[in-house]
Amino acid sequence: MAVMRYLLGLDIGTSGCKATVFNELGEFCCSSYREYPTENYDGRIDAGLVWEKVKEVMAECAACYSEIDAVCTTSFGETVVAVDRNGKVLAPAILYTDDNAAQELSEIESLVGKKRIAEITGLIAHPMYTISRLCRMKRYQPEVYENTYKFLFMASFIELCMGAGFIAEDTLASRSMAYDIRKGEWWAEILDKTGISMDKMPKVVKAGDVIGKMPDTICRELNLKNQPLIIAGGHDQPCVALGMGAIAGGDGAYGMGTVECFTLVMDDYRQTEKMEECHLVCAPHVVPGKYLTYGVLLTGGVVLKDLRSKLYQKEMWDYNVTGRDVYDIMMEEMPDESSGLLYLPHLAGSGTPYMDTHDRGGIYGMTLKTTRGELVRAALEGIAFDIRLNLENMAACALPVRQIMAGGGGVKSDRGLQVRADILQREIHAARDIQAGTRGAFYIAAKAIGIIENYDVSASWFEKRDIEPDCKKAESMERQYHRYLKFHRIVRDLEV
């Protein structure tokens, strides 16, 4: 009798980490999640703490499924961990939301040129990308820079802790602004001109490469009975797209997580002046031969989490007694119709098309009668308005969206999905589970060890429920959208 095989996907986010076990049929088996402490949040992340939380979620899954064939990891990009030859972390990792590398970016642009950067990397120059942070580290933390053996992305660091070598997946390397995406190698010119040593950059691998086997010491700590293979994963957004079956040109994957991100699949490399104007990048997919562009809001789920912590403290305390998810309460309290309240969700700067680290959030229209449910709805509308603007820009760049699949924590709420569908005036195919990132990692591992032949199954295995836009709300949402854009222009003028 054949023995069922099990694979574990890891999704490392900026606010928490998740482990999910799937069987060889792609069926969800179990999952575990941990948030990181955020009381003293300062734009940095403790990679050692992340590893401890990762071990917790993996051990919790191993308590149910102790024999895992393979582990595959996905994580957020841009941020790198400086480690020595022994894998010891030398300094806290600076998150992409930190805006302190503007001077370094300006110097890089003068050395290489913005057009050249877009041509080689597919990215539009911005201080959040890794190369600017490395230049800043070399200037202000020279001892950390000099003692660094390799700069690892967060997924790469977790893989190192699990027993892999010093590597970087290509989709994560592409978020550095120091990677030639068409040649598939580190961009020697920019590293040479900025003085960043090529020797400190890890070996680049592709999604699905076998990069190690978990040693006995780690397996015993996690209560695993065997030694899983470690499979290279990649950047979170391509993995989320794969997890939702977005593998063909025109497929749109709407990731509703900590970051709100709309990922559009392209069949070939594309970078035009209009795309640069709209800040639409060209990045490699984890699916071979495919490329992606992103419409992104850096503070999507973070905005709702912020409202939860400030307006729903009692409900958070009550959770241990009632078991009611606070986000469910927030969605239930939203009014069915827009109140006219405007919420600009740029709490850590704006995403595309502005990519302005100095942009700030704002609220307009509050009265003494404003309810917290109205604030939640206004915040959700603001998030969806930003995504709508990006979809309009994609259309203007001759990048049509054929269909929209949605995944992430936001798909748990039909009411939240309905607000988004009404604003986009598009049908949304929402995943029936919220494991898009870890499911994408599962597909990569499943293909790597021969369980599936190709990624086509990701589309056929995508179980969804369809959310149709309410055409009766199209006119009111159109008015609210243009009020939102006007409000944003006014707020930006105030910041000058």
CSV table of N, CA, C and O in Angstrom, one decimal, residues 332-431:
chain,number,residue,atom,x,y,z
A,332,GLU,N,-18.1,42.7,10.3
A,332,GLU,CA,-19.5,42.8,10.6
A,332,GLU,C,-20.0,44.2,10.9
A,332,GLU,O,-21.2,44.5,10.6
A,333,GLU,N,-19.2,45.0,11.5
A,333,GLU,CA,-19.6,46.3,11.9
A,333,GLU,C,-19.5,47.3,10.8
A,333,GLU,O,-20.0,48.5,10.9
A,334,MET,N,-18.9,46.9,9.7
A,334,MET,CA,-18.9,47.9,8.5
A,334,MET,C,-20.3,48.1,8.0
A,334,MET,O,-21.1,47.2,7.9
A,335,PRO,N,-20.6,49.4,7.7
A,335,PRO,CA,-21.9,49.6,7.1
A,335,PRO,C,-21.9,49.1,5.6
A,335,PRO,O,-20.9,48.9,5.0
A,336,ASP,N,-23.1,48.7,5.1
A,336,ASP,CA,-23.2,48.2,3.8
A,336,ASP,C,-22.9,49.3,2.7
A,336,ASP,O,-22.4,48.9,1.6
A,337,GLU,N,-23.2,50.5,3.0
A,337,GLU,CA,-22.9,51.6,2.1
A,337,GLU,C,-21.8,52.5,2.6
A,337,GLU,O,-21.5,52.6,3.8
A,338,SER,N,-21.1,53.1,1.7
A,338,SER,CA,-20.0,54.0,2.0
A,338,SER,C,-20.6,55.2,2.8
A,338,SER,O,-21.7,55.8,2.4
A,339,SER,N,-19.9,55.6,3.9
A,339,SER,CA,-20.4,56.8,4.6
A,339,SER,C,-19.9,58.1,4.0
A,339,SER,O,-20.3,59.2,4.5
A,340,GLY,N,-19.0,58.0,3.1
A,340,GLY,CA,-18.4,59.2,2.5
A,340,GLY,C,-17.1,59.5,3.2
A,340,GLY,O,-16.3,60.4,2.8
A,341,LEU,N,-16.8,58.8,4.3
A,341,LEU,CA,-15.5,59.0,5.0
A,341,LEU,C,-14.4,58.6,4.1
A,341,LEU,O,-14.4,57.6,3.4
A,342,LEU,N,-13.3,59.3,4.1
A,342,LEU,CA,-12.1,59.0,3.3
A,342,LEU,C,-10.9,58.7,4.2
A,342,LEU,O,-10.7,59.4,5.2
A,343,TYR,N,-10.3,57.6,3.9
A,343,TYR,CA,-9.1,57.1,4.7
A,343,TYR,C,-8.0,56.9,3.7
A,343,TYR,O,-8.1,56.0,2.9
A,344,LEU,N,-6.9,57.6,3.9
A,344,LEU,CA,-5.7,57.4,3.1
A,344,LEU,C,-4.8,56.5,3.8
A,344,LEU,O,-4.2,56.8,4.8
A,345,PRO,N,-4.6,55.3,3.3
A,345,PRO,CA,-3.9,54.2,4.1
A,345,PRO,C,-2.4,54.2,3.9
A,345,PRO,O,-1.7,53.1,4.0
A,346,HIS,N,-1.8,55.3,3.7
A,346,HIS,CA,-0.3,55.4,3.4
A,346,HIS,C,0.4,55.6,4.8
A,346,HIS,O,1.1,56.6,4.9
A,347,LEU,N,0.3,54.7,5.7
A,347,LEU,CA,0.9,54.8,7.0
A,347,LEU,C,2.4,54.6,7.0
A,347,LEU,O,3.1,54.8,8.0
A,348,ALA,N,3.0,54.0,5.9
A,348,ALA,CA,4.4,53.8,5.8
A,348,ALA,C,4.9,54.3,4.5
A,348,ALA,O,5.7,53.6,3.8
A,349,GLY,N,4.3,55.4,4.0
A,349,GLY,CA,4.6,55.8,2.6
A,349,GLY,C,3.6,55.2,1.7
A,349,GLY,O,2.9,54.2,2.0
A,350,SER,N,3.6,55.7,0.4
A,350,SER,CA,2.7,55.1,-0.6
A,350,SER,C,3.4,54.1,-1.4
A,350,SER,O,4.6,54.1,-1.6
A,351,GLY,N,2.6,53.2,-2.0
A,351,GLY,CA,3.2,52.2,-2.9
A,351,GLY,C,3.1,52.8,-4.3
A,351,GLY,O,3.1,54.0,-4.6
A,352,THR,N,2.9,51.9,-5.3
A,352,THR,CA,2.8,52.3,-6.7
A,352,THR,C,1.5,53.0,-6.9
A,352,THR,O,0.5,52.7,-6.3
A,353,PRO,N,1.4,54.0,-7.8
A,353,PRO,CA,2.5,54.4,-8.7
A,353,PRO,C,3.5,55.5,-8.1
A,353,PRO,O,4.4,55.9,-8.7
A,354,TYR,N,3.2,55.9,-6.9
A,354,TYR,CA,4.0,57.1,-6.3
A,354,TYR,C,5.3,56.6,-5.7
A,354,TYR,O,6.3,57.3,-5.9
A,355,MET,N,5.3,55.5,-5.0
A,355,MET,CA,6.5,55.0,-4.3
A,355,MET,C,7.2,56.2,-3.5
A,355,MET,O,8.4,56.4,-3.6
A,356,ASP,N,6.4,56.9,-2.7
A,356,ASP,CA,6.8,58.1,-2.0
A,356,ASP,C,7.0,57.7,-0.5
A,356,ASP,O,6.0,57.5,0.2
A,357,THR,N,8.2,57.6,-0.1
A,357,THR,CA,8.4,57.2,1.3
A,357,THR,C,8.0,58.3,2.3
A,357,THR,O,7.8,58.0,3.5
A,358,HIS,N,7.8,59.5,1.8
A,358,HIS,CA,7.4,60.6,2.7
A,358,HIS,C,5.9,60.8,2.7
A,358,HIS,O,5.3,61.6,3.4
A,359,ASP,N,5.2,60.0,1.9
A,359,ASP,CA,3.7,60.1,1.8
A,359,ASP,C,3.1,59.7,3.2
A,359,ASP,O,3.7,58.8,3.8
A,360,ARG,N,2.0,60.3,3.6
A,360,ARG,CA,1.5,60.0,4.9
A,360,ARG,C,0.0,59.7,4.7
A,360,ARG,O,-0.7,60.1,3.8
A,361,GLY,N,-0.6,59.0,5.7
A,361,GLY,CA,-2.0,58.7,5.8
A,361,GLY,C,-2.8,59.9,6.2
A,361,GLY,O,-2.3,60.9,6.6
A,362,GLY,N,-4.1,59.7,6.1
A,362,GLY,CA,-5.0,60.8,6.6
A,362,GLY,C,-6.5,60.3,6.6
A,362,GLY,O,-6.8,59.3,5.9
A,363,ILE,N,-7.3,61.0,7.3
A,363,ILE,CA,-8.7,60.7,7.4
A,363,ILE,C,-9.5,62.1,7.2
A,363,ILE,O,-9.1,63.1,7.8
A,364,TYR,N,-10.5,62.0,6.4
A,364,TYR,CA,-11.3,63.2,6.2
A,364,TYR,C,-12.8,62.8,6.3
A,364,TYR,O,-13.2,61.8,5.7
A,365,GLY,N,-13.5,63.7,6.9
A,365,GLY,CA,-15.0,63.5,7.0
A,365,GLY,C,-15.5,63.0,8.3
A,365,GLY,O,-16.7,62.7,8.4
A,366,MET,N,-14.7,62.9,9.3
A,366,MET,CA,-15.2,62.4,10.6
A,366,MET,C,-16.1,63.4,11.3
A,366,MET,O,-15.9,64.6,11.2
A,367,THR,N,-17.1,62.9,12.0
A,367,THR,CA,-17.9,63.7,12.9
A,367,THR,C,-18.0,63.1,14.2
A,367,THR,O,-17.5,62.0,14.4
A,368,LEU,N,-18.8,63.7,15.1
A,368,LEU,CA,-19.0,63.1,16.4
A,368,LEU,C,-19.8,61.8,16.4
A,368,LEU,O,-19.8,61.0,17.3
A,369,LYS,N,-20.5,61.6,15.2
A,369,LYS,CA,-21.3,60.3,15.1
A,369,LYS,C,-20.5,59.2,14.3
A,369,LYS,O,-21.1,58.1,14.1
A,370,THR,N,-19.3,59.5,13.9
A,370,THR,CA,-18.5,58.5,13.1
A,370,THR,C,-18.3,57.3,14.0
A,370,THR,O,-17.9,57.4,15.2
A,371,THR,N,-18.6,56.1,13.5
A,371,THR,CA,-18.4,54.9,14.2
A,371,THR,C,-17.1,54.2,13.8
A,371,THR,O,-16.5,54.5,12.8
A,372,ARG,N,-16.7,53.3,14.6
A,372,ARG,CA,-15.5,52.5,14.3
A,372,ARG,C,-15.7,51.6,13.1
A,372,ARG,O,-14.8,51.4,12.3
A,373,GLY,N,-16.9,51.2,12.9
A,373,GLY,CA,-17.2,50.4,11.7
A,373,GLY,C,-17.1,51.2,10.4
A,373,GLY,O,-16.6,50.7,9.4
A,374,GLU,N,-17.5,52.5,10.5
A,374,GLU,CA,-17.3,53.3,9.3
A,374,GLU,C,-15.8,53.6,9.1
A,374,GLU,O,-15.4,53.7,7.9
A,375,LEU,N,-15.0,53.7,10.1
A,375,LEU,CA,-13.6,53.8,9.9
A,375,LEU,C,-13.0,52.6,9.2
A,375,LEU,O,-12.1,52.7,8.3
A,376,VAL,N,-13.4,51.4,9.7
A,376,VAL,CA,-12.9,50.2,9.1
A,376,VAL,C,-13.3,50.1,7.6
A,376,VAL,O,-12.5,49.8,6.7
A,377,ARG,N,-14.5,50.5,7.3
A,377,ARG,CA,-15.0,50.5,5.9
A,377,ARG,C,-14.2,51.5,5.0
A,377,ARG,O,-13.7,51.2,3.9
A,378,ALA,N,-14.0,52.7,5.6
A,378,ALA,CA,-13.2,53.7,4.9
A,378,ALA,C,-11.8,53.3,4.6
A,378,ALA,O,-11.2,53.5,3.5
A,379,ALA,N,-11.2,52.6,5.6
A,379,ALA,CA,-9.8,52.1,5.4
A,379,ALA,C,-9.8,51.0,4.3
A,379,ALA,O,-8.9,51.1,3.4
A,380,LEU,N,-10.8,50.1,4.3
A,380,LEU,CA,-10.8,49.1,3.3
A,380,LEU,C,-11.1,49.7,1.9
A,380,LEU,O,-10.5,49.3,0.9
A,381,GLU,N,-11.9,50.7,1.8
A,381,GLU,CA,-12.1,51.4,0.6
A,381,GLU,C,-10.8,52.1,0.1
A,381,GLU,O,-10.5,52.0,-1.1
A,382,GLY,N,-10.1,52.7,1.0
A,382,GLY,CA,-8.8,53.4,0.6
A,382,GLY,C,-7.8,52.4,0.0
A,382,GLY,O,-7.2,52.6,-1.0
A,383,ILE,N,-7.7,51.2,0.7
A,383,ILE,CA,-6.9,50.1,0.2
A,383,ILE,C,-7.3,49.7,-1.2
A,383,ILE,O,-6.4,49.6,-2.1
A,384,ALA,N,-8.6,49.5,-1.4
A,384,ALA,CA,-9.1,49.1,-2.8
A,384,ALA,C,-8.9,50.2,-3.8
A,384,ALA,O,-8.7,49.9,-5.0
A,385,PHE,N,-9.1,51.4,-3.4
A,385,PHE,CA,-8.9,52.6,-4.4
A,385,PHE,C,-7.5,52.6,-4.9
A,385,PHE,O,-7.2,52.8,-6.1
A,386,ASP,N,-6.5,52.3,-4.0
A,386,ASP,CA,-5.1,52.3,-4.5
A,386,ASP,C,-4.9,51.2,-5.5
A,386,ASP,O,-4.2,51.3,-6.5
A,387,ILE,N,-5.5,50.0,-5.2
A,387,ILE,CA,-5.4,48.9,-6.2
A,387,ILE,C,-6.1,49.2,-7.5
A,387,ILE,O,-5.6,48.9,-8.6
A,388,ARG,N,-7.2,49.9,-7.4
A,388,ARG,CA,-7.9,50.2,-8.7
A,388,ARG,C,-7.1,51.2,-9.5
A,388,ARG,O,-7.0,51.0,-10.8
A,389,LEU,N,-6.4,52.1,-8.9
A,389,LEU,CA,-5.5,53.0,-9.6
A,389,LEU,C,-4.4,52.2,-10.4
A,389,LEU,O,-4.1,52.5,-11.5
A,390,ASN,N,-3.9,51.2,-9.7
A,390,ASN,CA,-2.9,50.4,-10.4
A,390,ASN,C,-3.4,49.6,-11.5
A,390,ASN,O,-2.7,49.4,-12.5
A,391,LEU,N,-4.6,49.1,-11.4
A,391,LEU,CA,-5.2,48.3,-12.5
A,391,LEU,C,-5.5,49.2,-13.7
A,391,LEU,O,-5.3,48.8,-14.9
A,392,GLU,N,-5.9,50.5,-13.4
A,392,GLU,CA,-6.0,51.4,-14.5
A,392,GLU,C,-4.7,51.7,-15.2
A,392,GLU,O,-4.6,51.9,-16.4
A,393,ASN,N,-3.6,51.8,-14.4
A,393,ASN,CA,-2.3,52.1,-15.0
A,393,ASN,C,-1.8,50.9,-15.8
A,393,ASN,O,-1.2,51.1,-16.8
A,394,MET,N,-2.1,49.7,-15.3
A,394,MET,CA,-1.8,48.5,-16.1
A,394,MET,C,-2.5,48.5,-17.5
A,394,MET,O,-1.8,48.2,-18.5
A,395,ALA,N,-3.7,48.9,-17.5
A,395,ALA,CA,-4.5,48.9,-18.8
A,395,ALA,C,-3.9,50.0,-19.7
A,395,ALA,O,-3.7,49.8,-20.9
A,396,ALA,N,-3.4,51.1,-19.1
A,396,ALA,CA,-2.8,52.2,-19.9
A,396,ALA,C,-1.5,51.8,-20.5
A,396,ALA,O,-1.0,52.3,-21.5
A,397,CYS,N,-0.8,50.8,-19.8
A,397,CYS,CA,0.4,50.2,-20.3
A,397,CYS,C,0.3,49.0,-21.2
A,397,CYS,O,1.2,48.3,-21.5
A,398,ALA,N,-1.0,48.8,-21.7
A,398,ALA,CA,-1.3,47.7,-22.6
A,398,ALA,C,-1.0,46.4,-21.9
A,398,ALA,O,-0.5,45.4,-22.5
A,399,LEU,N,-1.4,46.3,-20.6
A,399,LEU,CA,-1.2,45.1,-19.8
A,399,LEU,C,-2.6,44.7,-19.2
A,399,LEU,O,-2.9,45.0,-18.0
A,400,PRO,N,-3.5,44.2,-20.0
A,400,PRO,CA,-4.8,43.9,-19.6
A,400,PRO,C,-4.9,42.8,-18.6
A,400,PRO,O,-4.1,41.8,-18.6
A,401,VAL,N,-5.8,42.9,-17.6
A,401,VAL,CA,-6.0,41.9,-16.6
A,401,VAL,C,-7.2,41.0,-17.1
A,401,VAL,O,-8.3,41.4,-17.2
A,402,ARG,N,-6.9,39.7,-17.3
A,402,ARG,CA,-7.8,38.7,-17.9
A,402,ARG,C,-8.8,38.2,-16.8
A,402,ARG,O,-10.0,38.1,-17.0
A,403,GLN,N,-8.2,37.9,-15.6
A,403,GLN,CA,-9.1,37.5,-14.5
A,403,GLN,C,-8.3,37.8,-13.2
A,403,GLN,O,-7.1,38.0,-13.2
A,404,ILE,N,-9.1,37.9,-12.1
A,404,ILE,CA,-8.6,38.2,-10.8
A,404,ILE,C,-8.8,37.1,-9.8
A,404,ILE,O,-10.0,36.8,-9.5
A,405,MET,N,-7.7,36.5,-9.4
A,405,MET,CA,-7.8,35.6,-8.3
A,405,MET,C,-7.3,36.2,-7.0
A,405,MET,O,-6.4,37.0,-7.0
A,406,ALA,N,-7.9,35.9,-5.9
A,406,ALA,CA,-7.5,36.5,-4.6
A,406,ALA,C,-7.2,35.5,-3.6
A,406,ALA,O,-7.8,34.4,-3.5
A,407,GLY,N,-6.2,35.8,-2.8
A,407,GLY,CA,-5.8,35.0,-1.7
A,407,GLY,C,-5.2,35.8,-0.5
A,407,GLY,O,-5.1,37.0,-0.6
A,408,GLY,N,-4.9,35.1,0.6
A,408,GLY,CA,-4.4,35.8,1.7
A,408,GLY,C,-5.5,36.0,2.8
A,408,GLY,O,-6.6,35.6,2.6
A,409,GLY,N,-5.1,36.6,3.9
A,409,GLY,CA,-6.0,36.7,5.0
A,409,GLY,C,-7.3,37.4,4.7
A,409,GLY,O,-8.4,37.2,5.3
A,410,GLY,N,-7.2,38.4,3.8
A,410,GLY,CA,-8.4,39.2,3.4
A,410,GLY,C,-9.5,38.4,2.8
A,410,GLY,O,-10.6,38.9,2.8
A,411,VAL,N,-9.2,37.2,2.2
A,411,VAL,CA,-10.3,36.5,1.6
A,411,VAL,C,-11.2,35.8,2.5
A,411,VAL,O,-12.2,35.2,2.1
A,412,LYS,N,-10.9,35.8,3.8
A,412,LYS,CA,-11.8,35.2,4.8
A,412,LYS,C,-13.1,35.9,4.9
A,412,LYS,O,-14.1,35.3,5.3
A,413,SER,N,-13.2,37.2,4.6
A,413,SER,CA,-14.4,37.9,4.7
A,413,SER,C,-15.1,38.2,3.4
A,413,SER,O,-14.5,38.9,2.5
A,414,ASP,N,-16.3,37.7,3.2
A,414,ASP,CA,-17.0,38.0,2.0
A,414,ASP,C,-17.4,39.5,1.9
A,414,ASP,O,-17.5,40.1,0.8
A,415,ARG,N,-17.6,40.1,3.1
A,415,ARG,CA,-18.0,41.5,3.1
A,415,ARG,C,-16.8,42.3,2.6
A,415,ARG,O,-17.0,43.3,1.9
A,416,GLY,N,-15.6,42.0,3.1
A,416,GLY,CA,-14.4,42.7,2.7
A,416,GLY,C,-14.2,42.5,1.2
A,416,GLY,O,-13.8,43.5,0.5
A,417,LEU,N,-14.4,41.3,0.7
A,417,LEU,CA,-14.2,41.1,-0.7
A,417,LEU,C,-15.2,41.8,-1.6
A,417,LEU,O,-14.9,42.3,-2.7
A,418,GLN,N,-16.5,42.0,-1.1
A,418,GLN,CA,-17.5,42.7,-1.8
A,418,GLN,C,-17.2,44.1,-2.0
A,418,GLN,O,-17.4,44.7,-3.0
A,419,VAL,N,-16.6,44.7,-0.9
A,419,VAL,CA,-16.2,46.1,-1.0
A,419,VAL,C,-15.2,46.3,-2.1
A,419,VAL,O,-15.2,47.2,-3.0
A,420,ARG,N,-14.2,45.4,-2.2
A,420,ARG,CA,-13.2,45.4,-3.2
A,420,ARG,C,-13.8,45.2,-4.6
A,420,ARG,O,-13.4,45.9,-5.6
A,421,ALA,N,-14.6,44.2,-4.7
A,421,ALA,CA,-15.2,44.0,-6.0
A,421,ALA,C,-16.1,45.2,-6.5
A,421,ALA,O,-16.1,45.5,-7.7
A,422,ASP,N,-16.8,45.8,-5.6
A,422,ASP,CA,-17.6,47.0,-6.0
A,422,ASP,C,-16.8,48.1,-6.4
A,422,ASP,O,-17.1,48.9,-7.4
A,423,ILE,N,-15.6,48.3,-5.8
A,423,ILE,CA,-14.7,49.4,-6.2
A,423,ILE,C,-14.0,49.1,-7.5
A,423,ILE,O,-13.9,50.0,-8.4
A,424,LEU,N,-13.5,47.9,-7.7
A,424,LEU,CA,-12.8,47.5,-8.9
A,424,LEU,C,-13.8,47.3,-10.1
A,424,LEU,O,-13.5,47.4,-11.2
A,425,GLN,N,-15.1,47.0,-9.7
A,425,GLN,CA,-16.1,46.7,-10.7
A,425,GLN,C,-15.7,45.5,-11.5
A,425,GLN,O,-15.8,45.5,-12.8
A,426,ARG,N,-15.1,44.5,-10.8
A,426,ARG,CA,-14.6,43.3,-11.5
A,426,ARG,C,-15.0,42.1,-10.6
A,426,ARG,O,-15.0,42.2,-9.4
A,427,GLU,N,-15.2,41.0,-11.3
A,427,GLU,CA,-15.4,39.8,-10.5
A,427,GLU,C,-14.1,39.3,-9.9
A,427,GLU,O,-13.1,39.4,-10.5
A,428,ILE,N,-14.2,38.8,-8.6
A,428,ILE,CA,-13.1,38.3,-7.9
A,428,ILE,C,-13.3,36.9,-7.6
A,428,ILE,O,-14.3,36.5,-7.1
A,429,HIS,N,-12.3,36.0,-8.0
A,429,HIS,CA,-12.3,34.6,-7.7
A,429,HIS,C,-11.5,34.4,-6.5
A,429,HIS,O,-10.3,34.4,-6.5
A,430,ALA,N,-12.2,34.3,-5.4
A,430,ALA,CA,-11.5,34.2,-4.1
A,430,ALA,C,-11.2,32.8,-3.7
A,430,ALA,O,-12.0,31.9,-3.8
A,431,ALA,N,-10.0,32.5,-3.2
A,431,ALA,CA,-9.6,31.2,-2.8
A,431,ALA,C,-10.4,30.8,-1.6
A,431,ALA,O,-10.8,31.6,-0.7
